[in-house]
Short mmCIF file of N, CA and C in Angstrom, two decimals:
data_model
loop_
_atom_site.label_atom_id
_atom_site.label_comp_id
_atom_site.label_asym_id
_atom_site.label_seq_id
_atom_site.Cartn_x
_atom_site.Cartn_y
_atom_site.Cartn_z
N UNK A 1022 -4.40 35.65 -8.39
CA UNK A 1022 -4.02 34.35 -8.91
C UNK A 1022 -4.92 33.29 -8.27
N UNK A 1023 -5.75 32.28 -9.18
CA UNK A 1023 -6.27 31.47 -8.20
C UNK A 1023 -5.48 30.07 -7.88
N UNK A 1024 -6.14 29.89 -6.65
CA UNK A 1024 -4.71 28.52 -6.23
C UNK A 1024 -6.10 27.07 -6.02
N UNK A 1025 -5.89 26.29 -5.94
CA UNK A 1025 -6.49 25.01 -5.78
C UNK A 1025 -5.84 24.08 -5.44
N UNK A 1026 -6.43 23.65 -4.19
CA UNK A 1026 -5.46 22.04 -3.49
C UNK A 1026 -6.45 21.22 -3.60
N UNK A 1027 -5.85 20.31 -3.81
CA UNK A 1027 -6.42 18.82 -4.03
C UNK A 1027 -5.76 17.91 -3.22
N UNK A 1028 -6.00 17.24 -1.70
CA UNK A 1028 -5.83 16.46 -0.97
C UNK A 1028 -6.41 14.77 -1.59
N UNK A 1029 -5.46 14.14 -1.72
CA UNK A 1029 -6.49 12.65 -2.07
C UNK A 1029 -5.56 11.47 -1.49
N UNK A 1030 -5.96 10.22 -1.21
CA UNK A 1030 -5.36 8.99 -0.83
C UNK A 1030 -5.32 7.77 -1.95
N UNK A 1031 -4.35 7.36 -1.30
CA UNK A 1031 -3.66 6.29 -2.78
C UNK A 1031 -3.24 5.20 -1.84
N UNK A 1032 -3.94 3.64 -2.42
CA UNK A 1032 -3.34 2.58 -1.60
C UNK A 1032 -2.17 1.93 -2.27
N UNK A 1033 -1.18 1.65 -2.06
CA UNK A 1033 -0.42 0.47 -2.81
C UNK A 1033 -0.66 -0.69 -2.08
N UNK A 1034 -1.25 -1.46 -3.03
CA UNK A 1034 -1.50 -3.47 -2.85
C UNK A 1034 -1.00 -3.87 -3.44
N UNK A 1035 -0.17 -4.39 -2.72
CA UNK A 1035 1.32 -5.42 -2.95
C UNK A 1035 0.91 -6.75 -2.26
N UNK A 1036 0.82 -8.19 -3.25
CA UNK A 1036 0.51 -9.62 -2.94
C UNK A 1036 0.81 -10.75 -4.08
N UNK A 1037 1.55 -11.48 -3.73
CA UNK A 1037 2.10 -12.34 -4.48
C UNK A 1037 3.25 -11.92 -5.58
N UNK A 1038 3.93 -10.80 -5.02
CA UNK A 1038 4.69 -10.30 -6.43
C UNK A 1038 3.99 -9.59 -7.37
N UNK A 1039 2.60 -8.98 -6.67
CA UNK A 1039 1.72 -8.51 -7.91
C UNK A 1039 1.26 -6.80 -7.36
N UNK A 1040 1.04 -6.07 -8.01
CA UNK A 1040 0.74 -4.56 -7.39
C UNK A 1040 -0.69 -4.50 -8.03
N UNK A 1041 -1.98 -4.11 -7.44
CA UNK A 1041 -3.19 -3.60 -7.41
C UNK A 1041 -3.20 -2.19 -8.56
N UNK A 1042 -3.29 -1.93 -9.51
CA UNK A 1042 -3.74 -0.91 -9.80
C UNK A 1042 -4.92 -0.57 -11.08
N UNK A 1043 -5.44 0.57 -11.10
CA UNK A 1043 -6.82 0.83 -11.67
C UNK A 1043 -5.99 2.01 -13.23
N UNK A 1044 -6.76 1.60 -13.84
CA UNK A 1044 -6.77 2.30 -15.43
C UNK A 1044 -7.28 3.14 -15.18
N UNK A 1045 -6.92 4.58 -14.98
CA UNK A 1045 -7.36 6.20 -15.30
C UNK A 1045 -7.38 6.49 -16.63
N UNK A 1046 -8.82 7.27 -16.97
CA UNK A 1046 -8.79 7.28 -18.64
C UNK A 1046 -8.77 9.04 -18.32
N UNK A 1047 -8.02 9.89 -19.06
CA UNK A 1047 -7.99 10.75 -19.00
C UNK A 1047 -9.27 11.78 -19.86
N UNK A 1048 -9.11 13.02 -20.06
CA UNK A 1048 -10.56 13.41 -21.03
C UNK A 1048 -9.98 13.42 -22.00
N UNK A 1049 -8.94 13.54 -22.89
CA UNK A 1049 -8.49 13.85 -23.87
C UNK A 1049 -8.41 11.84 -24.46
N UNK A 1050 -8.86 10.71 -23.46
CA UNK A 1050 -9.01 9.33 -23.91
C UNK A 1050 -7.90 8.93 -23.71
N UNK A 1051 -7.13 9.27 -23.10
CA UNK A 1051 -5.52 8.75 -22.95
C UNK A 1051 -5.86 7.41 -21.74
N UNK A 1052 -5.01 6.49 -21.64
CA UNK A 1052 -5.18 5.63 -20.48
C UNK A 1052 -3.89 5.35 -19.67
N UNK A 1053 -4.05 5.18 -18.62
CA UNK A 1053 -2.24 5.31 -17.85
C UNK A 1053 -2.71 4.28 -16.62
N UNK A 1054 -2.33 3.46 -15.99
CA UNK A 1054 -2.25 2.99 -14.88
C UNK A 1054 -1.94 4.04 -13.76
N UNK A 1055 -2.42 3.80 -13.06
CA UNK A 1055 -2.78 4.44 -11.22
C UNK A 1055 -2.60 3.47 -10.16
N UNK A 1056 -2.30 4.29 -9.08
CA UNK A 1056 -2.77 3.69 -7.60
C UNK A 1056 -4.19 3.71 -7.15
N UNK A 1057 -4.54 2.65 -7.01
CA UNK A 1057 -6.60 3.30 -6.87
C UNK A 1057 -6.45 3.94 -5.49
N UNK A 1058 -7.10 4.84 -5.93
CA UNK A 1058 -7.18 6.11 -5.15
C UNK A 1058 -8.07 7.59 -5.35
N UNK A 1059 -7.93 8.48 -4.59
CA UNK A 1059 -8.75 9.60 -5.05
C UNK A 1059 -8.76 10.43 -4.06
N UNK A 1060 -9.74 11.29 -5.05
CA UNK A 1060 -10.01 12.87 -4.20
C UNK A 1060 -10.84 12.38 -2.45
N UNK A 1061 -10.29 13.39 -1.36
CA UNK A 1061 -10.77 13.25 -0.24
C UNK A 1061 -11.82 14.31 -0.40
N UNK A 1062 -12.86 13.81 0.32
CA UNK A 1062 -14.56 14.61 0.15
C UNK A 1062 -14.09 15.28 1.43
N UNK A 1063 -14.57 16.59 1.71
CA UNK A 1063 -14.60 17.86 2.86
C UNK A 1063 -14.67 17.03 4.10
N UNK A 1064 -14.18 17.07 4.69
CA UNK A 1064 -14.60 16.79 6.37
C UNK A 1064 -14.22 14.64 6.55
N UNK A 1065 -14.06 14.47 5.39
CA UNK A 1065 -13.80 12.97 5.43
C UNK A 1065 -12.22 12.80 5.59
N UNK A 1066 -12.40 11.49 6.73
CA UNK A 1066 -10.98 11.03 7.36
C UNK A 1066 -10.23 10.68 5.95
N UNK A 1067 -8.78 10.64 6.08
CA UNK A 1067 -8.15 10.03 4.66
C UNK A 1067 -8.17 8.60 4.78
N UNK A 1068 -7.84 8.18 5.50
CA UNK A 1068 -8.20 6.71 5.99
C UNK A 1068 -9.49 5.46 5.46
N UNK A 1069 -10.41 6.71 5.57
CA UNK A 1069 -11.91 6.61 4.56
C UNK A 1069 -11.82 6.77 3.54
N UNK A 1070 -11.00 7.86 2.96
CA UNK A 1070 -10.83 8.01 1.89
C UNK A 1070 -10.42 7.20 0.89
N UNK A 1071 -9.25 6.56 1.38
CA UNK A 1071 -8.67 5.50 0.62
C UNK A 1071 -9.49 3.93 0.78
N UNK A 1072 -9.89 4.12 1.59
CA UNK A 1072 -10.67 2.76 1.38
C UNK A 1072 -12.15 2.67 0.39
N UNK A 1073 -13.16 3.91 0.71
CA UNK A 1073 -13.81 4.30 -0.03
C UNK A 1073 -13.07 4.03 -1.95
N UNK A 1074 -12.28 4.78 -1.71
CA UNK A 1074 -11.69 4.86 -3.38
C UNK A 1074 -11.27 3.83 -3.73
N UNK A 1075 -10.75 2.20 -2.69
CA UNK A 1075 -10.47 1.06 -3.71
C UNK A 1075 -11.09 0.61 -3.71
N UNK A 1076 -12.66 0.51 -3.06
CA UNK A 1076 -13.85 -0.06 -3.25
C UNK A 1076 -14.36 0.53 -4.52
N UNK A 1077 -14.43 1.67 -4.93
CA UNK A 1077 -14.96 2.28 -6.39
C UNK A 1077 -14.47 1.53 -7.52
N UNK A 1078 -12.94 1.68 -7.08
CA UNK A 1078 -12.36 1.03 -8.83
C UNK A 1078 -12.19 0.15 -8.82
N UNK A 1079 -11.84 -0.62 -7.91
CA UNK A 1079 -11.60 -1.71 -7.78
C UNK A 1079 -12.69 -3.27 -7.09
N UNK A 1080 -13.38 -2.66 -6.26
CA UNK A 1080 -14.11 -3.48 -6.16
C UNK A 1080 -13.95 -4.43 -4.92
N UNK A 1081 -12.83 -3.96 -4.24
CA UNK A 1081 -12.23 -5.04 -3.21
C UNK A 1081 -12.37 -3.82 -2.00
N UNK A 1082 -12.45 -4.58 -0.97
CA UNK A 1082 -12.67 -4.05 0.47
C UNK A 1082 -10.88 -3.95 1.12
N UNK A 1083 -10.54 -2.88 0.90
CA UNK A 1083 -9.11 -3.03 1.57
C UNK A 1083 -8.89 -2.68 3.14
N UNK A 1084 -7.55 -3.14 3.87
CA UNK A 1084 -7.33 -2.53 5.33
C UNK A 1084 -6.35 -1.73 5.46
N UNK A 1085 -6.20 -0.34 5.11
CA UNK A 1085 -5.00 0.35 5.16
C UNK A 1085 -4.39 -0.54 6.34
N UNK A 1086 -2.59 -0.40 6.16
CA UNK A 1086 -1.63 -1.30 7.41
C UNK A 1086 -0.82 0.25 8.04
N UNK A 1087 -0.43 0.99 6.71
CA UNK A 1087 0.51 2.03 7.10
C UNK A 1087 0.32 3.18 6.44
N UNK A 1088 0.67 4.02 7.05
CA UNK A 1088 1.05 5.45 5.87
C UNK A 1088 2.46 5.14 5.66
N UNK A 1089 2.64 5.19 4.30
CA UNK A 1089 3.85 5.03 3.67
C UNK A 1089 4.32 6.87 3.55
N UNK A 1090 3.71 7.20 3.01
CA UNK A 1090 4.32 8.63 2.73
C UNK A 1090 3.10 9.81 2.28
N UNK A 1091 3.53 11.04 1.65
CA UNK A 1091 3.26 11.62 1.04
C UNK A 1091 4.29 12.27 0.07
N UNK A 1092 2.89 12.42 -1.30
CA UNK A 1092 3.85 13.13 -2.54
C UNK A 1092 2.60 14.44 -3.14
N UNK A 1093 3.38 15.56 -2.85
CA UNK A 1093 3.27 16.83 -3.38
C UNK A 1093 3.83 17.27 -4.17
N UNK A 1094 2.38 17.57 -5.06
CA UNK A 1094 3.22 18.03 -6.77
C UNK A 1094 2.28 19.30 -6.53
N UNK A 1095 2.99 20.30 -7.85
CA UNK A 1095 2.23 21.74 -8.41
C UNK A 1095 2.24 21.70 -9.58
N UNK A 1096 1.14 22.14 -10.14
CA UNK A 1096 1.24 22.77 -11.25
C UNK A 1096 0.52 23.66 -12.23
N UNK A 1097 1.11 24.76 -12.73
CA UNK A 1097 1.21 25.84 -13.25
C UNK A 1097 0.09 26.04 -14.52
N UNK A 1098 -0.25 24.46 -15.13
CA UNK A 1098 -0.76 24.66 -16.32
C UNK A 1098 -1.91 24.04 -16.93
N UNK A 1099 -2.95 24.19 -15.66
CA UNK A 1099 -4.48 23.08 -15.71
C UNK A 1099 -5.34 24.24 -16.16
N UNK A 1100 -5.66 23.99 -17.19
CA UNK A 1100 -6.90 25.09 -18.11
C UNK A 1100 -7.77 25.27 -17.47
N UNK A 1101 -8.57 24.44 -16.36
CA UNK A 1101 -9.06 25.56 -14.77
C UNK A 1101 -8.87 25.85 -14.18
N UNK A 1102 -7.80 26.22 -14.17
CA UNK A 1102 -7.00 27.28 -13.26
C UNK A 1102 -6.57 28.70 -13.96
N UNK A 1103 -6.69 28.48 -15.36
CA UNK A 1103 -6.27 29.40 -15.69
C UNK A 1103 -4.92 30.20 -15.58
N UNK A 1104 -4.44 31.41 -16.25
CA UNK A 1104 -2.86 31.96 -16.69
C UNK A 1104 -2.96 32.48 -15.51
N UNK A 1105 -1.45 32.34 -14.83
CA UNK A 1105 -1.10 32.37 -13.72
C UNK A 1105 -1.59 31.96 -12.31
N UNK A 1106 -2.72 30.86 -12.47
CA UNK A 1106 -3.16 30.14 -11.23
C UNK A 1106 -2.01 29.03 -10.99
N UNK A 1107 -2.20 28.21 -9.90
CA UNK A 1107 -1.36 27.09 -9.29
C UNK A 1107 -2.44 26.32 -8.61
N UNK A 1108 -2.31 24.89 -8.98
CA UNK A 1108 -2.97 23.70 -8.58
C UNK A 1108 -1.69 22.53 -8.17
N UNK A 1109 -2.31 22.71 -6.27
CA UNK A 1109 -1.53 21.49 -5.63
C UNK A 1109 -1.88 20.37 -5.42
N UNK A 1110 -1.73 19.18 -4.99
CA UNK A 1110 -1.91 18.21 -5.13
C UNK A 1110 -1.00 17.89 -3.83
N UNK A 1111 -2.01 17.18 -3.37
CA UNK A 1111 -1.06 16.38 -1.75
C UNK A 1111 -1.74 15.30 -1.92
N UNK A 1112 -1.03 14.24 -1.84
CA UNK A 1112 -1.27 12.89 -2.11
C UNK A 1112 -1.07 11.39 -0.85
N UNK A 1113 -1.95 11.08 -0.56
CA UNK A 1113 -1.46 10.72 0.83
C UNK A 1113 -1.29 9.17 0.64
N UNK A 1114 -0.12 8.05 0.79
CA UNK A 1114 0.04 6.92 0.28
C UNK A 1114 0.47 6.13 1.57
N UNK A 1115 -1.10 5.10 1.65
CA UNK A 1115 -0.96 3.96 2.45
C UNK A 1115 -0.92 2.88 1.64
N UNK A 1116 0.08 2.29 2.62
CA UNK A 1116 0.25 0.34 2.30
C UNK A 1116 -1.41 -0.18 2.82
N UNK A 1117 -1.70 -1.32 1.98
CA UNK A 1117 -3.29 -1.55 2.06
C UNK A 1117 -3.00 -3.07 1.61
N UNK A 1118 -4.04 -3.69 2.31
CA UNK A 1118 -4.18 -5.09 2.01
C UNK A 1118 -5.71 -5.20 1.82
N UNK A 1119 -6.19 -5.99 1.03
CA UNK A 1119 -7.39 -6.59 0.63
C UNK A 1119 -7.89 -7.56 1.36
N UNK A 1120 -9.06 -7.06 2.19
CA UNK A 1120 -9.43 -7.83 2.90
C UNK A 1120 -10.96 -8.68 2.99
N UNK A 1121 -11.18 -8.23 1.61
CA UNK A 1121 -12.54 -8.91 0.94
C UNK A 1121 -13.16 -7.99 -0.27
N UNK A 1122 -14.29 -8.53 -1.01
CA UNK A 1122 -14.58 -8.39 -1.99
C UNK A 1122 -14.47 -8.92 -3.37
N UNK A 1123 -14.15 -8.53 -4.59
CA UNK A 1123 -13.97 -9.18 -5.47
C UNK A 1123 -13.98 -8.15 -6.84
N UNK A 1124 -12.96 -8.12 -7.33
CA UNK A 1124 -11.79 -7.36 -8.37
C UNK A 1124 -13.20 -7.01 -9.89
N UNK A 1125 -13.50 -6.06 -9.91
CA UNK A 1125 -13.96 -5.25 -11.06
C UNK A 1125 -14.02 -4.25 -11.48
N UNK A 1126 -13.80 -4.00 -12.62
CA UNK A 1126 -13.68 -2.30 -12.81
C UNK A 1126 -15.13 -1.40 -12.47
N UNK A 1127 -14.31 0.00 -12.27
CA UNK A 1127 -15.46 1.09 -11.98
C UNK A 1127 -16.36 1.33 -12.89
N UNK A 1128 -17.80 1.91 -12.25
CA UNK A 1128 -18.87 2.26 -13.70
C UNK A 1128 -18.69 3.86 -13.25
N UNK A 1129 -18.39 4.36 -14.64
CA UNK A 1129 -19.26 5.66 -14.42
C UNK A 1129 -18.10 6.81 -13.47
N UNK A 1130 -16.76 6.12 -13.55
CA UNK A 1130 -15.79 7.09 -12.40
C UNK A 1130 -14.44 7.02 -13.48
N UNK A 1131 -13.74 7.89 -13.07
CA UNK A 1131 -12.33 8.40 -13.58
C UNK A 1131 -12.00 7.07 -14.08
N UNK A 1132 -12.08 5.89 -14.04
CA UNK A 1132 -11.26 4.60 -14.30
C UNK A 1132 -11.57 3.56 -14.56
N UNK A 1133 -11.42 2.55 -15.79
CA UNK A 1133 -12.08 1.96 -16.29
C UNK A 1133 -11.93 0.24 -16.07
N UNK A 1134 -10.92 0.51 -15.03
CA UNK A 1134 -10.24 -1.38 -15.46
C UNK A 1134 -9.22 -1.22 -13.87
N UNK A 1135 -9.60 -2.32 -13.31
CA UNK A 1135 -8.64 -2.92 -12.11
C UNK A 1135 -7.68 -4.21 -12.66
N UNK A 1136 -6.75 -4.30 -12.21
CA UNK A 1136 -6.14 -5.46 -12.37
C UNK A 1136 -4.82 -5.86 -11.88
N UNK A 1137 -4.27 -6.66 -11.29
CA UNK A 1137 -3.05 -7.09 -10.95
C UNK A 1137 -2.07 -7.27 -11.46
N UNK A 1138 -0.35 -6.57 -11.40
CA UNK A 1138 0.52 -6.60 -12.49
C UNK A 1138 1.59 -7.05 -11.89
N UNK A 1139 2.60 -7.91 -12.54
CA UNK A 1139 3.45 -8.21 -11.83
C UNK A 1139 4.63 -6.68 -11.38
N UNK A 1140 5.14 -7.56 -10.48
CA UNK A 1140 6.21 -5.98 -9.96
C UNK A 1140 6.89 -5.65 -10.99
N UNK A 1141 7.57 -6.57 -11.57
CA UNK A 1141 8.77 -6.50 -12.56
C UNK A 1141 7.79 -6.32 -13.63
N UNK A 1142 6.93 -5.97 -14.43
CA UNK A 1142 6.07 -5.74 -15.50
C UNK A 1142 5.87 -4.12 -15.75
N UNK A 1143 5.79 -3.89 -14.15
CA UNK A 1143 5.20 -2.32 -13.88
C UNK A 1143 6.17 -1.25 -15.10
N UNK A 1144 7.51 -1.24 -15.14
CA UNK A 1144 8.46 -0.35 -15.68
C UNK A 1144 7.80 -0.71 -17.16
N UNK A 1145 7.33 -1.58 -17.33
CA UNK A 1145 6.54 -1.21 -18.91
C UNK A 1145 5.50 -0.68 -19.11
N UNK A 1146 4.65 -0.73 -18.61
CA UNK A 1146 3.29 -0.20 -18.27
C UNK A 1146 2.83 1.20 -18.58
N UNK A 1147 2.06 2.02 -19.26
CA UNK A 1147 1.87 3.00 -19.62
C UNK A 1147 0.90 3.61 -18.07
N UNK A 1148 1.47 4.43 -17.27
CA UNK A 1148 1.56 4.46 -16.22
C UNK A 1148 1.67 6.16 -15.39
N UNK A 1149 1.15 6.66 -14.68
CA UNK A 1149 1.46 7.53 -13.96
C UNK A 1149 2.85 7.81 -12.86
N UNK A 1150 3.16 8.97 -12.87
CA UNK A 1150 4.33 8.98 -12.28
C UNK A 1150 4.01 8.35 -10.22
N UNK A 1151 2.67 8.45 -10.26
CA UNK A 1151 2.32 8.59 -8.98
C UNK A 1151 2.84 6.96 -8.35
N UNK A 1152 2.59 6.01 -9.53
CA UNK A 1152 2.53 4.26 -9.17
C UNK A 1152 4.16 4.09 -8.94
N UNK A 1153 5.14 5.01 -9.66
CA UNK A 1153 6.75 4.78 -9.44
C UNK A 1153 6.74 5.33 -7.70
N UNK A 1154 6.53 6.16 -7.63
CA UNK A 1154 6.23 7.01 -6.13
C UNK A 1154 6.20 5.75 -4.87
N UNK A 1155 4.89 5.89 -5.54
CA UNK A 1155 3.96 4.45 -4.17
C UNK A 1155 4.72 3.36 -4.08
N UNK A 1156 5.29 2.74 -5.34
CA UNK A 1156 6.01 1.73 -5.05
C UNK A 1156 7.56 1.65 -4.33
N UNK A 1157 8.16 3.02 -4.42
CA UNK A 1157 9.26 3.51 -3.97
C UNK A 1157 9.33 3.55 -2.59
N UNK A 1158 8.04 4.28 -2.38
CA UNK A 1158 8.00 4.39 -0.72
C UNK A 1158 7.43 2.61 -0.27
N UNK A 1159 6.82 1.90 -1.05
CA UNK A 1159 6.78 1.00 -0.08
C UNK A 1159 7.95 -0.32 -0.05
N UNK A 1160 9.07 0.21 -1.11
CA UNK A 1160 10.39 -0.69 -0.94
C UNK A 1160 11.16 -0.34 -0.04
N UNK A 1161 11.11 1.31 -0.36
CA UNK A 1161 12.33 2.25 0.51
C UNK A 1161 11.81 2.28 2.31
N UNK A 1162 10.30 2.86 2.42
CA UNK A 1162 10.15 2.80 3.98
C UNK A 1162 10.77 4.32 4.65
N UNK A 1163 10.86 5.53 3.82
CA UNK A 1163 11.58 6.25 4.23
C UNK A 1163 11.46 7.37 5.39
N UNK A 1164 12.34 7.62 6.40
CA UNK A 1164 11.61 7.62 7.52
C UNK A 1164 10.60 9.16 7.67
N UNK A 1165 10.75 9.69 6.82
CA UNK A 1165 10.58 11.16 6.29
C UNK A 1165 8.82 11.33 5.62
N UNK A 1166 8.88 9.46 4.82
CA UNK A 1166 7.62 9.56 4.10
C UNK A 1166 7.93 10.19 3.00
N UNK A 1167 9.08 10.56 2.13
CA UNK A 1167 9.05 11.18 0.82
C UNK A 1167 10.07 10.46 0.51
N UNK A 1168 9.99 10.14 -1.33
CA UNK A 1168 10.11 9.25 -1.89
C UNK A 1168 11.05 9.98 -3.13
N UNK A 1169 12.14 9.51 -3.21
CA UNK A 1169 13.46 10.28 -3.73
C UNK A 1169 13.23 10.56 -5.20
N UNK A 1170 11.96 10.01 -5.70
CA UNK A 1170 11.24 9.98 -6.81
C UNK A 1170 10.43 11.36 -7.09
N UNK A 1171 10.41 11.80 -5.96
CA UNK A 1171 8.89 12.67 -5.84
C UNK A 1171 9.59 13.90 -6.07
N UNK A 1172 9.13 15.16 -7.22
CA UNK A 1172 9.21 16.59 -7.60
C UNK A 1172 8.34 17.23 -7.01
N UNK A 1173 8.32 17.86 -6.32
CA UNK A 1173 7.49 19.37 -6.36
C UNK A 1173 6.73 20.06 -7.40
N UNK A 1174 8.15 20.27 -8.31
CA UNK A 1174 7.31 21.00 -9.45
C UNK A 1174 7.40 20.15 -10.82
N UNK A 1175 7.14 18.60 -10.83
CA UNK A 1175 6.73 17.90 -11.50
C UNK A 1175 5.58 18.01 -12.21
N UNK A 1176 5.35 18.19 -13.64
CA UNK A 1176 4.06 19.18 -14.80
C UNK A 1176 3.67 17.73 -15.73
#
C-alpha cells in the first residue's frame, strides 16, 4: 500500500475584524478560499515555512505570534496514491501578524488571489474546511491544539 505525508503550515491573520486568506484554484478549476499556507520543503523549520508561504500568496511579510494547533486529516482517495494507498496531511496552524509588505496575489503557484474578508462574511464564502479549523482554534485557544472541528478521516 503506498502511504504519503504531507506536513505544511497555515497562518491565520486576524486584523480589524478581517481574516487574511488566499484563493486555491484547484486542477479540475474549482476555487475555494484557504489559509495562506503550504507544503514544508525537507529539512525546513515550519516556522519558515509559514512565513515563506504568506509571502508567496500573499505578498505580505508576516510574524508568526503562536502555534495555535494542529489538524490531521487522511485520505483514502487521491488518484496518486492510487487503490488502497493513504495520504496524510498534518497541518500546522500559527496565529501570524503582518508585519510588512503589501497584499497581491501569487504568479505561477496553487493560488490566485489574496484578500481580506470580514469574520462574519467567512460562513459564506466558498471555502476549505481547513479556514473553519484555523479560525476555531484561534477563538477557542484549545489547550490540546485540536479544534473540535477537525476529522481524521475527513475526504
Amino acid at each position: 500500500m503506498k502511504q504519503e505525508l504531507r506536513v505544511a503550515a497555515y497562518a491565520v491573520c486576524v486584523r480589524d475584524g478581517e481574516v487574511l486568506l488566499a484563493r486555491w484554484v484547484a486542477k479540475d478549476g474549482t476555487r475555494r478560499w484557504t489559509l495562506p499556507g503550504g507544503g514544508m520543503d525537507h529539512g525546513e523549520d515550519p516556522v519558515a515555512t509559514v512565513v515563506r508561504e504568506v509571502e508567496e500568496e500573499t505578498g505580505y511579510v508576516s510574524e508568526p505570534l503562536a502555534l495555535l494547533g494542529v489538524d490531521s486529516v487522511t485520505r483514502d482517495r487521491l488518484p496518486r496514491i492510487g487503490a488502497g494507498g493513504s495520504w496524510h496531511g498534518l497541518r500546522l496552524l500559527y496565529e501570524a501578524r503582518i508585519a510588512g509588505g503589501a497584499l497581491r496575489p501569487e504568479t505561477g503557484g496553487s493560488t490566485d488571489l489574496a484578500a481580506w474578508h470580514p469574520l462574519d462574511a467567512v460562513p459564506d464564502l466558498p471555502r476549505v474546511h481547513l479556514v473553519d479549523v484555523g479560525l476555531d482554534l484561534w477563538r477557542s485557544r484549545p489547550p490540546l491544539g485540536r479544534s473540535a472541528l477537525s476529522d481524521p478521516r475527513r475526504n
